[in-house]
Amino acid sequence: MGLLFSFPATAQWTEQNHAERFEQLGTMLRSPNVYRTASGAPGHMYWQQKADHEIEVELNDENQSIKGWQKVTYYNNSPDPLKYLWIQLDQNERAADSNTPKIAESSINPRMNLRQLENILWHDQDLGFKILSVKDLSGNDIPVTIVKTMMRVDLPQVLQPGEQTEFTVDWTFNIHDRMSFIGGRPGYEYFEKDGNYLYTMAEWFPRMAVYSDFEGWQHKEFVGRGEFALTFGDYKVKITVPADHMVGSTGVLQNAEEVLSSTELERWNRAQTSFDNPVIIRTQAEAERLEKQKARDKKTWVFHAENVRDFAWTSSRKFIWDAMAVKQGGNDVMAMSYYAKEANPLWEQYSTRVVAHTLKSYAARTFDYPYPVAISVEATNGMEYPMICFNYGRPDADGTYSDAIKYGMISVIIHEVGHNFFPMIVNSDERQWSWMDEGLNTFLQYLAEQEWDRDYPSRRGPAHKIAPYMASERYLLEPIMTNSENIIQFGPNAYAKPATALNILRETVMGRELFDFAFKEYSERWMFKHPTPEDFFRTMEDASGVDLDWFWRGWFFGTDPVDISIESVNWYKLDNRTPAQKKADEQKIAEREAAHIGQERNIKDIPQTEVEADPATRDFYNSYNPFSVTPEDEKAYKDFMDRLSQKEKDLLNSGLNFYEINFRNIGGLVMPLIIQFNYTDGTSEVERIPAQIWRLNEWEVTKVFAKKKEVKNIVLDPYRETADIDESNNYWPRAFTPSRFELFKSAGGVRGASMGDNPMKRARRR
Ligand SMILES: [Zn+2]
């Protein structure tokens, strides 16, 4: 028992014993109402706003800028009169007065690179939106107030429930170099060798903020991390670019005959019935020719998109373009890729096929992909928009590539294409909850990777991979239910932990069938709607019939890790001995009690006396033998046996082994007990005990297991499915597993050279 005091890190002995971890979430969740039911479904008075856009935009390839005009039709489907509307001006994140650099911590390190230094120095490159006008349809100016990345439009008349209003916005902005220290999701990349640009245009027009029943206006400033909350609508967009550019975009191309050559048009038409292999519509040789010519005239591409929450596009004369068709329910979807020659041969081989695979894999767990196109663009990053996403994965200059690049590319394409489902269609609020799209998407990404290749080196998903994060020191952890901007270890918290939690729910807590049904139900209920965390938590329980409040509490609202220990195991057998066997055993015990080291040595060292050696004399001294069976013993045994039924006698003689196991919850996070019994005959068996065994004592439980066979050893969590951070106490008897230590030969300046961006180090410096 002395061991109990060797775990000072846990506060468990001062905490109350129970009545927390298994209580319903209750007031921790929003109350259900007519808009969102207690079952997690949209309520009978559910509503959401809508914003349709007509946009005309021109790309200036000479000075890398954008000039746009848009007409917005905003539908007030809410029950509330609106005096003003809020619009998002995300480009202002890079404007001179942005809060982004101001609220970023900085410090001087002994070794710094140029980019770190540039981040400290104030930068002003004339970036951010220039709003030229906001007008009503009669041409009158509408007063606006710009608050950092948000703009309030003060409507001339209150917009009543059920009404719609229209207004126009003129704007321009300079596109930034996203390969520079400013970074960011959209922007341009300049290719020095051929003097061409590749534009990825996102957050490029003033976008309507979301007004909802659960949050009112979502107008939290965009400071770079917490992504977007956006309103669904229909888009008609005209994009004017240099005539030799290839444009990929959200939506369906309306004027292919005008913008494609006759050869390209023929290939494009052929691609629409090619279900097995992509058709290359603009080849690498053709793109390389255009790279050199640089057209001076312009072309306008027209795209229409329905029921999208955003609109993004890409443009470059460097683009190779390929496409193939994919069946989705009754629809044929075009899976397509745009990439420069720098991305080949990798992209031509994989990208579009990965897009097609992703749609099929995700659709099986959610709903058929409802949009007409799904596009992957090579842009040295990873970012998602409806129907189009920007990904990375470039081989070396000589065309060779490592497995890391190849799998990195496949993973990021699956991930970003997968974002079409979460949050583009199941439209959660990314500004507030990163996990609702990143976590759910990373979970489905893991499943899609495993379907691509059963030995796929998935980075996130399997339970044991989250254990190092869960074992972080407390001040480096926040609950998953934390606003995006306030998370220290963003990747593990917003992507890996929720993805792992869902995988554990599926494999260990609910089972695949119940989980898959409930997850699909959530996806279908909230397709083209705005769900909240409550809607997800409630639907998963509602559809499966499994009470998961304890799981949400531990995994989503808490920071405790899993560390369950086998503290002790006692082995018992039923006493079915006859009086003679019993007495003989008692005699053995008594002799063992009497034995001591002196006696052991006396046998050898001291000669026997005559008296002791004579049996007659010894019997005189020992006339009473407590270990002999008396007639009373025999009678009591017979009476006992006579009273037993045959069933009871069988049980008594069954030879069962009883293993009384004591488990301790060292980590705090309650989880099911998965116990593997390895028997002396070489076979083994796994028992699964639900987490509720901890409900009366959250720190320590004891349970008896009856086994016909004799147990050689016991392993807790043998398949590593609970994310247990200390597996050394999962064995009985304890198993020795070697830890490794490195011999370190001091070579001045090597240590810490790569620590510059380590969040652990940054946080510790405080
Ligand atoms: Zn993502």
mmCIF file with all atom_site columns, N, CA, C and O and ligand atoms in Angstrom, residues 227 384 415-416 419 437-438 441 495, ligand 1:
data_model
loop_
_atom_site.group_PDB
_atom_site.id
_atom_site.type_symbol
_atom_site.label_atom_id
_atom_site.label_alt_id
_atom_site.label_comp_id
_atom_site.label_asym_id
_atom_site.label_entity_id
_atom_site.label_seq_id
_atom_site.pdbx_PDB_ins_code
_atom_site.Cartn_x
_atom_site.Cartn_y
_atom_site.Cartn_z
_atom_site.occupancy
_atom_site.B_iso_or_equiv
_atom_site.pdbx_formal_charge
_atom_site.auth_seq_id
_atom_site.auth_comp_id
_atom_site.auth_asym_id
_atom_site.auth_atom_id
_atom_site.pdbx_PDB_model_num
ATOM   1  N  N  . GLU A 1 227 ? -11.206 29.671 -38.082 1.00 0.00 ? 227 GLU A N  1
ATOM   2  C  CA . GLU A 1 227 ? -11.553 29.900 -39.482 1.00 0.00 ? 227 GLU A CA 1
ATOM   3  C  C  . GLU A 1 227 ? -12.921 30.567 -39.620 1.00 0.00 ? 227 GLU A C  1
ATOM   4  O  O  . GLU A 1 227 ? -13.172 31.576 -38.975 1.00 0.00 ? 227 GLU A O  1
ATOM   5  N  N  . GLU A 1 384 ? -9.347  24.390 -47.498 1.00 0.00 ? 384 GLU A N  1
ATOM   6  C  CA . GLU A 1 384 ? -10.562 23.883 -48.110 1.00 0.00 ? 384 GLU A CA 1
ATOM   7  C  C  . GLU A 1 384 ? -11.591 24.962 -48.392 1.00 0.00 ? 384 GLU A C  1
ATOM   8  O  O  . GLU A 1 384 ? -11.718 25.914 -47.626 1.00 0.00 ? 384 GLU A O  1
ATOM   9  N  N  . HIS A 1 415 ? -7.879  14.970 -46.810 1.00 0.00 ? 415 HIS A N  1
ATOM   10 C  CA . HIS A 1 415 ? -8.344  15.876 -45.752 1.00 0.00 ? 415 HIS A CA 1
ATOM   11 C  C  . HIS A 1 415 ? -9.113  17.071 -46.327 1.00 0.00 ? 415 HIS A C  1
ATOM   12 O  O  . HIS A 1 415 ? -10.234 17.362 -45.908 1.00 0.00 ? 415 HIS A O  1
ATOM   13 N  N  . GLU A 1 416 ? -8.500  17.748 -47.289 1.00 0.00 ? 416 GLU A N  1
ATOM   14 C  CA . GLU A 1 416 ? -9.126  18.991 -47.780 1.00 0.00 ? 416 GLU A CA 1
ATOM   15 C  C  . GLU A 1 416 ? -10.358 18.703 -48.631 1.00 0.00 ? 416 GLU A C  1
ATOM   16 O  O  . GLU A 1 416 ? -11.350 19.428 -48.542 1.00 0.00 ? 416 GLU A O  1
ATOM   17 N  N  . HIS A 1 419 ? -13.160 18.031 -46.344 1.00 0.00 ? 419 HIS A N  1
ATOM   18 C  CA . HIS A 1 419 ? -13.785 19.210 -45.720 1.00 0.00 ? 419 HIS A CA 1
ATOM   19 C  C  . HIS A 1 419 ? -15.049 19.649 -46.461 1.00 0.00 ? 419 HIS A C  1
ATOM   20 O  O  . HIS A 1 419 ? -15.839 20.426 -45.924 1.00 0.00 ? 419 HIS A O  1
ATOM   21 N  N  . ASP A 1 437 ? -15.191 20.746 -37.333 1.00 0.00 ? 437 ASP A N  1
ATOM   22 C  CA . ASP A 1 437 ? -14.854 20.368 -38.712 1.00 0.00 ? 437 ASP A CA 1
ATOM   23 C  C  . ASP A 1 437 ? -13.529 19.605 -38.762 1.00 0.00 ? 437 ASP A C  1
ATOM   24 O  O  . ASP A 1 437 ? -13.442 18.545 -39.367 1.00 0.00 ? 437 ASP A O  1
ATOM   25 N  N  . GLU A 1 438 ? -12.493 20.106 -38.072 1.00 0.00 ? 438 GLU A N  1
ATOM   26 C  CA . GLU A 1 438 ? -11.182 19.440 -38.171 1.00 0.00 ? 438 GLU A CA 1
ATOM   27 C  C  . GLU A 1 438 ? -11.202 18.054 -37.526 1.00 0.00 ? 438 GLU A C  1
ATOM   28 O  O  . GLU A 1 438 ? -10.618 17.109 -38.050 1.00 0.00 ? 438 GLU A O  1
ATOM   29 N  N  . ASN A 1 441 ? -13.515 15.682 -39.529 1.00 0.00 ? 441 ASN A N  1
ATOM   30 C  CA . ASN A 1 441 ? -12.893 15.429 -40.829 1.00 0.00 ? 441 ASN A CA 1
ATOM   31 C  C  . ASN A 1 441 ? -11.641 14.570 -40.696 1.00 0.00 ? 441 ASN A C  1
ATOM   32 O  O  . ASN A 1 441 ? -11.400 13.675 -41.517 1.00 0.00 ? 441 ASN A O  1
ATOM   33 N  N  . TYR A 1 495 ? -7.489  18.590 -33.971 1.00 0.00 ? 495 TYR A N  1
ATOM   34 C  CA . TYR A 1 495 ? -7.541  17.555 -35.015 1.00 0.00 ? 495 TYR A CA 1
ATOM   35 C  C  . TYR A 1 495 ? -7.445  16.152 -34.402 1.00 0.00 ? 495 TYR A C  1
ATOM   36 O  O  . TYR A 1 495 ? -8.342  15.331 -34.524 1.00 0.00 ? 495 TYR A O  1
HETATM 37 ZN ZN . ZN  B 2 .   ? -8.694  20.771 -41.975 1.00 0.00 ? 1   ZN  B ZN 1
#
